[in-house]
Short mmCIF file of C-alpha atoms and ligand atoms in Angstrom, two decimals:
data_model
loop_
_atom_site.label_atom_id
_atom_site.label_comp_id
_atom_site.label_asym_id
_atom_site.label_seq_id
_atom_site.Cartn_x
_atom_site.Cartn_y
_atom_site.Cartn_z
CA UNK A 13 29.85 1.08 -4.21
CA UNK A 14 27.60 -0.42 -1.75
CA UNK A 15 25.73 2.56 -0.25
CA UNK A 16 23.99 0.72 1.60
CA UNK A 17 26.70 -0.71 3.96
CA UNK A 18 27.15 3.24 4.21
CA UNK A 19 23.76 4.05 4.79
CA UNK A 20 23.76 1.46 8.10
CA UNK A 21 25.49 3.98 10.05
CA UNK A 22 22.68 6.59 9.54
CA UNK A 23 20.67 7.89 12.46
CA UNK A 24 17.45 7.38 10.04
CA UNK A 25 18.40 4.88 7.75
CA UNK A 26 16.71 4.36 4.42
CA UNK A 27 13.73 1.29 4.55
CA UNK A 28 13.93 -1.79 3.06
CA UNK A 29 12.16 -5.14 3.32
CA UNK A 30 14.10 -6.01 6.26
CA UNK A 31 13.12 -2.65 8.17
CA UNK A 32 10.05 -3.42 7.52
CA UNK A 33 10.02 -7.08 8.65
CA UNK A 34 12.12 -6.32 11.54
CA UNK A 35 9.24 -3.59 12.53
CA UNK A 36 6.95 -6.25 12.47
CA UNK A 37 8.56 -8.48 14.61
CA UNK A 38 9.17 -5.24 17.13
CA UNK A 39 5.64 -4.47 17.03
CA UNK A 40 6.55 -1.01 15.84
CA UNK A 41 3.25 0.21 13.69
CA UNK A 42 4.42 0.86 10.34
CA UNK A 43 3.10 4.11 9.12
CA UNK A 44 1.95 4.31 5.13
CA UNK A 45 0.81 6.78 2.91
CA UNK A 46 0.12 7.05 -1.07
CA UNK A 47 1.86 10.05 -2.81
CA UNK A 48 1.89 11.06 -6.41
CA UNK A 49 4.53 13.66 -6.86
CA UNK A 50 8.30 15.23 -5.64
CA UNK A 51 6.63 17.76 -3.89
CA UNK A 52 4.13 16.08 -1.52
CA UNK A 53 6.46 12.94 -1.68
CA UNK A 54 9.27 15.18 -0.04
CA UNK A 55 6.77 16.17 2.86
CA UNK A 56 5.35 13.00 3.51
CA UNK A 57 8.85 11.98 3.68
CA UNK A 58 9.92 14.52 6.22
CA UNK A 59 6.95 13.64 8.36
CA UNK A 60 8.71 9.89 9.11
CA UNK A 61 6.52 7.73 7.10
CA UNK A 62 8.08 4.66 6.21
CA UNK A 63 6.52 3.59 3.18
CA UNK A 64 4.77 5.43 0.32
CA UNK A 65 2.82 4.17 -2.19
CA UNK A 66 2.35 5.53 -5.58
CA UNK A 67 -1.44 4.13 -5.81
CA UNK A 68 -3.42 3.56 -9.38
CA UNK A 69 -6.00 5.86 -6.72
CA UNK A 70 -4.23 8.62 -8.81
CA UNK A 71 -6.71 7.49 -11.60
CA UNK A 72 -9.64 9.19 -9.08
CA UNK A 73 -8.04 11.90 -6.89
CA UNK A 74 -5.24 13.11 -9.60
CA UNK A 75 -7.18 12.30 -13.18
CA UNK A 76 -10.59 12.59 -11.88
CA UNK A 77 -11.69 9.47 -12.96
CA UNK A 78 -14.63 7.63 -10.93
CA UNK A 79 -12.21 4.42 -10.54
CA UNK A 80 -8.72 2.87 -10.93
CA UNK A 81 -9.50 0.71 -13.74
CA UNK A 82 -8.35 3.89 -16.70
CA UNK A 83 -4.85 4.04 -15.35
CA UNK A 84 -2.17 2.95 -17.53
CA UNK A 85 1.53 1.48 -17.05
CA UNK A 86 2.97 4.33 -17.92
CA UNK A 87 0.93 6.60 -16.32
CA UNK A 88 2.42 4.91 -13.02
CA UNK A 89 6.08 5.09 -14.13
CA UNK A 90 5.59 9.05 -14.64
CA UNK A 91 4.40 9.53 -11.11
CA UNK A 92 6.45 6.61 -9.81
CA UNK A 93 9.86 9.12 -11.19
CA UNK A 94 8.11 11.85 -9.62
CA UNK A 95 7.71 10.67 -6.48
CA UNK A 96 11.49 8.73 -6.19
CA UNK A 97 12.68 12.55 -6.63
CA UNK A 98 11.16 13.40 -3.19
CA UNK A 99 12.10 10.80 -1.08
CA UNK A 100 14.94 10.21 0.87
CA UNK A 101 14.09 7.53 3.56
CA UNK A 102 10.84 6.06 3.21
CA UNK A 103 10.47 2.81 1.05
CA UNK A 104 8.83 3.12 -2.39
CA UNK A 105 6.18 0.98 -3.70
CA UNK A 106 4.17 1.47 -7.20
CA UNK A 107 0.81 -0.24 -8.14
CA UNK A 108 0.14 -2.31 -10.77
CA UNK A 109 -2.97 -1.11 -13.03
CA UNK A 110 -5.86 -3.33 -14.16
CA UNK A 111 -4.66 -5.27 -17.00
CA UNK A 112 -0.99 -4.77 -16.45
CA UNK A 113 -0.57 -8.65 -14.55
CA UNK A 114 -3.09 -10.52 -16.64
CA UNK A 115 -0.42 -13.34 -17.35
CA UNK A 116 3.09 -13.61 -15.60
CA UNK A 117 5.13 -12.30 -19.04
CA UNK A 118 2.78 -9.54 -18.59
CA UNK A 119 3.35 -9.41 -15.88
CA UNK A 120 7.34 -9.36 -15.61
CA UNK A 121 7.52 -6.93 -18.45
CA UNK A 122 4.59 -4.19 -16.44
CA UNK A 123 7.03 -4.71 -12.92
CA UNK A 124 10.13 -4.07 -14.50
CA UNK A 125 9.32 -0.89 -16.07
CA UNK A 126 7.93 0.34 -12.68
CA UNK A 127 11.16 -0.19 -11.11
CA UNK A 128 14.02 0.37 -13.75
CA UNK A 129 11.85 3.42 -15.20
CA UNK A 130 10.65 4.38 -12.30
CA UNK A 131 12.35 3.71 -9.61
CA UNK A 132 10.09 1.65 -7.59
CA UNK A 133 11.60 -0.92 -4.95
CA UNK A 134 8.28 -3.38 -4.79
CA UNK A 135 5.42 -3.24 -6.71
CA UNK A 136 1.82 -3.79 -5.86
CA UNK A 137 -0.45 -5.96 -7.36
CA UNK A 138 -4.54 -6.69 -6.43
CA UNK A 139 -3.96 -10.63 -5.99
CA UNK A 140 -5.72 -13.44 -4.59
CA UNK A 141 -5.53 -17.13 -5.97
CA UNK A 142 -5.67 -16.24 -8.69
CA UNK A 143 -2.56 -14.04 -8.74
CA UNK A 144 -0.73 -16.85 -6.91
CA UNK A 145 1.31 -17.82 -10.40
CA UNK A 146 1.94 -14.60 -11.14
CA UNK A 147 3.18 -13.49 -7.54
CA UNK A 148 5.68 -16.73 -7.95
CA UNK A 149 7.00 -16.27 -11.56
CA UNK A 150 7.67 -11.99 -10.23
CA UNK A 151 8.98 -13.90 -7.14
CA UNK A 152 11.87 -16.22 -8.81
CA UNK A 153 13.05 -13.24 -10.94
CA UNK A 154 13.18 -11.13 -7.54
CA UNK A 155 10.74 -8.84 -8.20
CA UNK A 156 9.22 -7.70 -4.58
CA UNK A 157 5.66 -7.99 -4.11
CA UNK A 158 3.02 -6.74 -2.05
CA UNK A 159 -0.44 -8.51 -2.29
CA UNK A 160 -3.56 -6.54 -2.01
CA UNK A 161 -6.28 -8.29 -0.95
CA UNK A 162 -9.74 -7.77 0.66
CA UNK A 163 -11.30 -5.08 -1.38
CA UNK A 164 -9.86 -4.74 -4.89
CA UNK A 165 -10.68 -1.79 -6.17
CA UNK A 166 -10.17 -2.76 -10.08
CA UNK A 167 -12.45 -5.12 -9.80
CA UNK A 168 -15.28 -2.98 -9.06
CA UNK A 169 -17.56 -3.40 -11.98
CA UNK A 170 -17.43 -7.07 -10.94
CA UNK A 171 -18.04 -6.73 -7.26
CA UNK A 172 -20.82 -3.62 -8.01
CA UNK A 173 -19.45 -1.28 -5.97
CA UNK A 174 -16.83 -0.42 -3.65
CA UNK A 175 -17.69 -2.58 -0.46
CA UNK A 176 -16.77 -4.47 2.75
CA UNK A 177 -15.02 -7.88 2.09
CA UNK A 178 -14.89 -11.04 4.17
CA UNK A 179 -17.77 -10.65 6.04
CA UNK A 180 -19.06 -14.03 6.23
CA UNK A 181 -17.06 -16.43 7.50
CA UNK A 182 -16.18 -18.82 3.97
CA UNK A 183 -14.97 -15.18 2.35
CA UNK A 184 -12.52 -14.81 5.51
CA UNK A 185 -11.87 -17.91 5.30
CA UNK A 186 -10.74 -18.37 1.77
CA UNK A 187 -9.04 -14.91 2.42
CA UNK A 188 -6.47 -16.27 4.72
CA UNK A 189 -5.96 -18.97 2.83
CA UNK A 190 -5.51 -16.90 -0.02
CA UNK A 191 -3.07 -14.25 2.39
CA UNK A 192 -1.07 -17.93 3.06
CA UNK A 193 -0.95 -18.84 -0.11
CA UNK A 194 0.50 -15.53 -1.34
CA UNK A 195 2.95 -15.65 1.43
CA UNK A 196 4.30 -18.59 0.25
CA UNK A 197 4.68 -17.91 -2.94
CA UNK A 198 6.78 -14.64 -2.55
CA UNK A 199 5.01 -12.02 -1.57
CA UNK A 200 6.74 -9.54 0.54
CA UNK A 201 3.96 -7.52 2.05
CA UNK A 202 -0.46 -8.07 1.96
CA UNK A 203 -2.22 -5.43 2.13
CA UNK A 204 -5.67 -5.55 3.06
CA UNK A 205 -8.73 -3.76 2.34
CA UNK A 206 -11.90 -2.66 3.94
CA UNK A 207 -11.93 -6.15 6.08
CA UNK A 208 -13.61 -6.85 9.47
CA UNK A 209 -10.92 -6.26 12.46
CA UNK A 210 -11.37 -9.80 12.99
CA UNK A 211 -10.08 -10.67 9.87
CA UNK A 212 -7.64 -7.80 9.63
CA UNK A 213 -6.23 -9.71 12.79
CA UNK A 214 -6.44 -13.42 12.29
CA UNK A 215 -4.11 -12.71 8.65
CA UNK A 216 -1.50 -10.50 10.56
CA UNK A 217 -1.38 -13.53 13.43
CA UNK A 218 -1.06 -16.01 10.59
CA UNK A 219 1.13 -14.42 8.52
CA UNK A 220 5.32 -13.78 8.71
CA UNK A 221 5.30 -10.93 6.58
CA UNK A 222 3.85 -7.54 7.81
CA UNK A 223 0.48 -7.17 6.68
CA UNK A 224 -0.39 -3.27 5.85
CA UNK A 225 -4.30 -2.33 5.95
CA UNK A 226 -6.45 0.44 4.99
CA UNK A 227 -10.15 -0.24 6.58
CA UNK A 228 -8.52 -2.91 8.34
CA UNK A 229 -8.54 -2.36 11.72
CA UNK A 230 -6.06 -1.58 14.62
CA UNK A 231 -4.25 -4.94 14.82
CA UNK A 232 -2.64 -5.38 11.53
CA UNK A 233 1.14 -4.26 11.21
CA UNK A 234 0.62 -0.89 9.94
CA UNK A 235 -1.62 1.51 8.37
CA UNK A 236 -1.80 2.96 5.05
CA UNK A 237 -4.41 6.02 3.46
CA UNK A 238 -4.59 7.98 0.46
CA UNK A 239 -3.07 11.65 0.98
CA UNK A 240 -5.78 13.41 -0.01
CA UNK A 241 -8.08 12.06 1.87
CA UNK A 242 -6.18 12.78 4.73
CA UNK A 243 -5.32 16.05 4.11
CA UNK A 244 -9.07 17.17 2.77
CA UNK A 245 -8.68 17.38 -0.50
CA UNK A 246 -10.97 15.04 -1.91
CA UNK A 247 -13.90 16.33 -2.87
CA UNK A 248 -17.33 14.80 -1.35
CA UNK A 249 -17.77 11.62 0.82
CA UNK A 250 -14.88 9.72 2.05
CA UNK A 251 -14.92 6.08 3.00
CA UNK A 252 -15.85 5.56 6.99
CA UNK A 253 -11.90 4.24 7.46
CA UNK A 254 -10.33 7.86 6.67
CA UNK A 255 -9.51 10.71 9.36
CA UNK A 256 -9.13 13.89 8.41
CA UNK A 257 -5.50 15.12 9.79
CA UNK A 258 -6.17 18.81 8.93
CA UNK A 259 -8.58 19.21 11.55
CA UNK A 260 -6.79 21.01 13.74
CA UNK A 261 -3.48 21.57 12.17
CA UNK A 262 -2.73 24.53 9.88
CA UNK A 263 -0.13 23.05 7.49
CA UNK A 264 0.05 19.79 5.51
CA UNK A 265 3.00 19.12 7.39
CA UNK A 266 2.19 19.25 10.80
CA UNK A 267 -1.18 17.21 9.56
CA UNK A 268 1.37 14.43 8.33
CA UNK A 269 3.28 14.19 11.48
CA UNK A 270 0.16 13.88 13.62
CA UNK A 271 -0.63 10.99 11.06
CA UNK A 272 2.30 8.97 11.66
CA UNK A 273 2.07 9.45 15.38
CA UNK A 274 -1.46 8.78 15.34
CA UNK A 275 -0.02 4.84 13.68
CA UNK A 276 2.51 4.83 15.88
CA UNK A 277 0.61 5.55 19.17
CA UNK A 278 -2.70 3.31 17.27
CA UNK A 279 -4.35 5.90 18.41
CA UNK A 280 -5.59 5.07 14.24
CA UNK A 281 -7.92 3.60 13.41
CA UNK A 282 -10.18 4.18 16.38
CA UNK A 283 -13.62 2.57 16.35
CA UNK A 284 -15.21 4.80 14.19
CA UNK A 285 -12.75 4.03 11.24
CA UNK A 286 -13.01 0.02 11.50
CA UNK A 287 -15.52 -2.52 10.02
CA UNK A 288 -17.56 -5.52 11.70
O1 KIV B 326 -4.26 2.80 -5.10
C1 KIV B 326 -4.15 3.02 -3.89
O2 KIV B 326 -3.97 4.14 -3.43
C2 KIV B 326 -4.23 1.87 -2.99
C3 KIV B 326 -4.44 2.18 -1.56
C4 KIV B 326 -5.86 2.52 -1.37
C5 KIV B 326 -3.98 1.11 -0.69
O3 KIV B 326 -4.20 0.76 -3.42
#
């Protein structure tokens, strides 16, 4: 009945909260891709990353829309299923689209289809004080919760454009107290961003929880980037943050494994792939 008493006595043991807490604590880089279906989810798994994230990014680089903000609930679940199929190990996190956490009933009712229908183990929601109400009331019914913060990419009609947060020091400022804040009210994971290393680093020092970032910097607890853009697919300019893991690889899966050693090794992000 409990598998997971079973699963203990694994060589590689499936991850949960506490692997990933306990890799923070270790200093062990936790490495973090988005996937979207059984087929790439079951390579990415293979490779040794530890989380994967089915991302509302599929709105851009699976629907070809030219942001998040058209993705649906249920268009989360379907790829959420998908994606469970593949994976054997790595921990499984779905996002919450715009709209889907406007109040916490909303809220409740979007998280709980991502997980019963699809099979998701924490879900993801773009959060600052805002969200901190909503985090809490997801919190007390044990709902797991990872807090994006930094840039939030459904809120780009309001920001005007997809850019570099916390630059001046009252936006970093209110940004770790926001990170806190979200912390204490149950959040399981932050994610940041497109953030200065500075402030990629002052939230993971202030925080207990590990503290994933994308455009973050090298000192946060782990990395995370979206497949495609990884492995070339994405058509036309990338964001400054992503490597391409093709270049010199010839198959998707050796690209993959040279991604998670690159996060374990932090030989990512180098320089070129961090913000000031
Ligand atoms: O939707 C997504 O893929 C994300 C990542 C960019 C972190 O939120």
């Amino acid at each position: 009945m409990y598998t997971q008493l079973e699963q203990r006595g694994m060589a590689r043991p499936p991850v949960n909260v506490s692997t990933l807490r306990d890799m923070k604590a270790e200093r062990t880089p936790i490495a973090c891709l988005t996937a979207y279906d059984a087929s790439f989810a079951a390579l990415v798994d293979a490779a040794g990353v530890d989380l994967v994230l089915v991302g509302d990014s599929l709105g851009m680089v699976v629907q070809g829309h030219d942001t998040t903000v058209p993705v649906t609930v249920s268009d989360i679940v379907y790829h959420t299923r998908a994606v469970a199929r593949g994976l054997r190990r790595a921990f499984l996190v779905a996002d919450m689209p715009f709209m889907s956490y406007s109040n916490p009933d909303q809220a409740l009712e979007s998280a709980v289809r991502l997980m019963q229908e699809g099979g998701a183990m924490m879900i993801k929601l773009e959060g600052g004080e805002g969200q901190i109400g909503i985090v809490e009331h997801l919190a007390r019914h044990d709902i797991p919760v990872c807090a994006h913060l930094g840039l939030k990419p459904q809120s780009v009609h309001k920001i005007g454009g997809f850019k570099v947060q916390g630059r001046d020091t009252e936006q970093a400022k209110s940004m770790l107290d926001a990170a806190k804040r979200l912390q204490d009210a149950g959040s399981d994971i932050v994610l940041l961003e497109c953030v200065p290393n500075e402030v990629g680093q002052a939230i993971t020092a202030a925080l207990d929880v590990p503290v994933i970032g994308i455009g973050a910097g090298p000192d946060v607890d782990g990395q995370i980037l979206v497949l495609y853009d990884i492995l070339d697919i994405t058509q036309g300019r990338t964001p400054r943050f992503v490597r391409n893991f093709m270049t010199g690889h010839d198959t998707p899966q050796a690209a993959l494994e040279s991604y998670v050693g690159a996060v374990r090794d932090r030989s990512y992000p180098a320089p070129e792939h961090c913000f000031s």
